Tab-separated table of C-alpha atoms in Angstrom:
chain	number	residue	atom	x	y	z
A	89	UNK	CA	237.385	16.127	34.323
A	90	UNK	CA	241.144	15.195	35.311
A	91	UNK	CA	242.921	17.075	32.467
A	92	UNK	CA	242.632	18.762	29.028
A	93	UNK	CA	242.930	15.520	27.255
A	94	UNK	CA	240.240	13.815	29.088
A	95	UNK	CA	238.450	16.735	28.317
A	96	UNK	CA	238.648	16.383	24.561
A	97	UNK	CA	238.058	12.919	24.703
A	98	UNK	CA	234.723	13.445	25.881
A	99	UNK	CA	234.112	15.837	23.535
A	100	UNK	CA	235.011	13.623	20.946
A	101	UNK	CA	232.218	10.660	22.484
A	102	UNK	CA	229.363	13.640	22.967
A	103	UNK	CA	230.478	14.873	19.167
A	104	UNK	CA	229.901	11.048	17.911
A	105	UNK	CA	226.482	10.511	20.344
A	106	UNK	CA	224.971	13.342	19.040
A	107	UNK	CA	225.497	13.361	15.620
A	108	UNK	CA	224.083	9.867	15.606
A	109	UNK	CA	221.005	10.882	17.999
A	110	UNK	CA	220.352	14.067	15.415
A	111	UNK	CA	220.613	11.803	12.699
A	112	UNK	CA	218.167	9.564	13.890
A	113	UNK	CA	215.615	11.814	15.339
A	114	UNK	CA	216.101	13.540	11.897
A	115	UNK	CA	214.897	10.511	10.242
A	116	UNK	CA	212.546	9.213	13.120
A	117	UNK	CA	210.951	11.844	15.156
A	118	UNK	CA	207.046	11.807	15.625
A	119	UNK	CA	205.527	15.327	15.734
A	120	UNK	CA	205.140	14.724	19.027
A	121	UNK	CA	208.517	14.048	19.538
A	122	UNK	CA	209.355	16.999	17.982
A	123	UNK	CA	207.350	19.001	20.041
A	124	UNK	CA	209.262	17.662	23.174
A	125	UNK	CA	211.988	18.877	22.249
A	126	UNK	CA	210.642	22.273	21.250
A	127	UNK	CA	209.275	22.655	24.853
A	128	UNK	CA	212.787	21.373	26.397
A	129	UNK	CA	214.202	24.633	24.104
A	130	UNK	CA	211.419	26.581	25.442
A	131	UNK	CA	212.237	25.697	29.430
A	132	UNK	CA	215.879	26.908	28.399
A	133	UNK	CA	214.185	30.336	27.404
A	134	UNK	CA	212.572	30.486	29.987
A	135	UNK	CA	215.877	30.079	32.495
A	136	UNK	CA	217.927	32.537	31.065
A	137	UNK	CA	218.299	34.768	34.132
A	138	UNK	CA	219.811	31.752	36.253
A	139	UNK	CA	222.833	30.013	34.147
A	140	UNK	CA	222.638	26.930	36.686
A	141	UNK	CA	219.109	26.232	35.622
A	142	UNK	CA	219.466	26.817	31.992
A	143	UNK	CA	222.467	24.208	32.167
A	144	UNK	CA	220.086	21.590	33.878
A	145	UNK	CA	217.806	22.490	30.726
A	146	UNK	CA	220.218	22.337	28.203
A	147	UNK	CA	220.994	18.709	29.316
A	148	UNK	CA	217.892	17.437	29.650
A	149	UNK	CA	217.114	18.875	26.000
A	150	UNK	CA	220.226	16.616	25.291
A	151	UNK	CA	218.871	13.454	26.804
A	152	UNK	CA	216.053	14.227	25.194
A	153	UNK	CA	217.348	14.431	21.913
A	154	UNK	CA	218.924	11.209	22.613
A	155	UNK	CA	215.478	9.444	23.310
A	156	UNK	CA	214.228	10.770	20.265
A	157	UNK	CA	216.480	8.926	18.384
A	158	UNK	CA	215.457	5.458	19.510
A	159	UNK	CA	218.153	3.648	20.931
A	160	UNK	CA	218.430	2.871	24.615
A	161	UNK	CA	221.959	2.426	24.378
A	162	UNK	CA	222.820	5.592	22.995
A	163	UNK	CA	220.453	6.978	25.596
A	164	UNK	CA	222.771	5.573	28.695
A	165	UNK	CA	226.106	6.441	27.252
A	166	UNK	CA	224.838	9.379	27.480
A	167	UNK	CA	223.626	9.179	31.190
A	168	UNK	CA	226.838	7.740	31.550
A	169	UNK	CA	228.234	11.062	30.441
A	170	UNK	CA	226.390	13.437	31.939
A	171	UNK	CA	227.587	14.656	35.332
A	172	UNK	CA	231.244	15.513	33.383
A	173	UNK	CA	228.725	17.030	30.564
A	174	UNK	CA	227.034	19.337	33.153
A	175	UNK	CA	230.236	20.396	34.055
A	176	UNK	CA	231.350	21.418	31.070
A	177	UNK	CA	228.044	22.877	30.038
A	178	UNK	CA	228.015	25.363	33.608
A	179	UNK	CA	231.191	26.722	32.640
A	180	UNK	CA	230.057	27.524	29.157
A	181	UNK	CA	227.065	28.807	30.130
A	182	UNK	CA	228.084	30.816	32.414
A	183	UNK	CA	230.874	32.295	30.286
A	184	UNK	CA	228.261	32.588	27.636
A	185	UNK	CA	226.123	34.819	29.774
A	186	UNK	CA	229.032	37.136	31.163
A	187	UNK	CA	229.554	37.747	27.220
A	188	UNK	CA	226.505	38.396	26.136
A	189	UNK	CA	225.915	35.207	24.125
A	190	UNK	CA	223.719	33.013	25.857
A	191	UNK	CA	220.567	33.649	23.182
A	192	UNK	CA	222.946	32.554	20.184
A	193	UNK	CA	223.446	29.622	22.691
A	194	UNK	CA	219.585	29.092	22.655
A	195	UNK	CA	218.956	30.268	18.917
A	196	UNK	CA	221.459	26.329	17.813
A	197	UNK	CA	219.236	24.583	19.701
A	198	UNK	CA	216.222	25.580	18.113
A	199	UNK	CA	217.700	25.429	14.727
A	200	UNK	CA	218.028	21.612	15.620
A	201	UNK	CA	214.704	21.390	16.280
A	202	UNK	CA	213.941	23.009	12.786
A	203	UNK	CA	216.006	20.731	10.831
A	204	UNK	CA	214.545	17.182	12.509
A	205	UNK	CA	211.283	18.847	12.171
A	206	UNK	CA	211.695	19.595	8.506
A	207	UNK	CA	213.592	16.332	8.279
A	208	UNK	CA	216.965	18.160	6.962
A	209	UNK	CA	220.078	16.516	8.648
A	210	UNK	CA	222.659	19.141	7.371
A	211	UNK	CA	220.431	22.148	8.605
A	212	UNK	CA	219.842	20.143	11.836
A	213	UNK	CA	223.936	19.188	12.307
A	214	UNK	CA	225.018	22.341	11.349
A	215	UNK	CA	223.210	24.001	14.612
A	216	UNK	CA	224.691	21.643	16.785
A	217	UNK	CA	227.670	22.792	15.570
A	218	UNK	CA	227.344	25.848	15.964
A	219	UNK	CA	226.364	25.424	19.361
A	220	UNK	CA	229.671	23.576	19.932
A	221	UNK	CA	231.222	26.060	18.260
A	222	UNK	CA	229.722	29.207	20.810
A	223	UNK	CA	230.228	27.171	23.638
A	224	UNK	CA	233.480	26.152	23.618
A	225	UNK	CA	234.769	29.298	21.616
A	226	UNK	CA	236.171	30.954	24.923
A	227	UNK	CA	238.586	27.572	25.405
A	228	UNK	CA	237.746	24.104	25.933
A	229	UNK	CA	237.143	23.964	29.816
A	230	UNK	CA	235.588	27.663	30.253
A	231	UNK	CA	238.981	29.188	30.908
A	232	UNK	CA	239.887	31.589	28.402
């Protein structure tokens, strides 16, 4: 990212992609679907002793998520997004881990599972922003 307002820019696109993808997959998700992205929580669990892996996990459970909801052009913006989105999500992570916070990381995530699954698109938003909220708590790029 080339500087802090760049930085909140893309923020603001990833805020506006996923709230549309969680609405979506909210109202659209198969079981099956749903199950997908329970697994992609799942192979976050599982990476919790190696920060770089979880991160590649946490992104793919966002792509994932963005699938879910349907539309392919949603799903390359955010492609198109990704490699500054990893970025941001190593620092996090990694700050999250130093601090002891890295399961309340993983616990937002599966609350947006539960809320598409039960079809509830406040329960389901509110984890995600909670999630934003833990990860970017420290200071927006990981710094503070």
């Amino acid at each position: 990212m080339g500087d802090e307002q760049e930085f909140e820019e893309l923020m603001q696109a990833r805020r506006i992609l996923e709230a549309f993808s969680i609405s979506q997959a909210t109202a659209l998700a198969t079981p099956a679907q749903v199950a997908r992205l329970r697994e992609a929580v799942g192979a976050m669990g599982a990476q919790m002793h190696n920060p770089d892996a979880y991160a590649e996990a946490d992104m793919h459970f966002h792509l994932l998520l963005a699938e879910v909801a349907g539309n392919r052009v949603v799903t390359r913006l955010m492609r198109a997004i990704q490699r500054p989105m990893m970025e941001q999500l190593r620092r996090s992570i990694a700050h999250l881990k130093a601090g002891g916070q890295l399961e309340e990381n993983l616990a937002t995530h599966g609350r947006i599972v539960d809320g598409i699954e039960r079809r509830d698109l406040e329960a389901a938003q509110r984890g995600f922003d909670d999630m934003l909220a833990i990860s970017l708590a420290f200071g927006a790029r990981g710094q503070g």
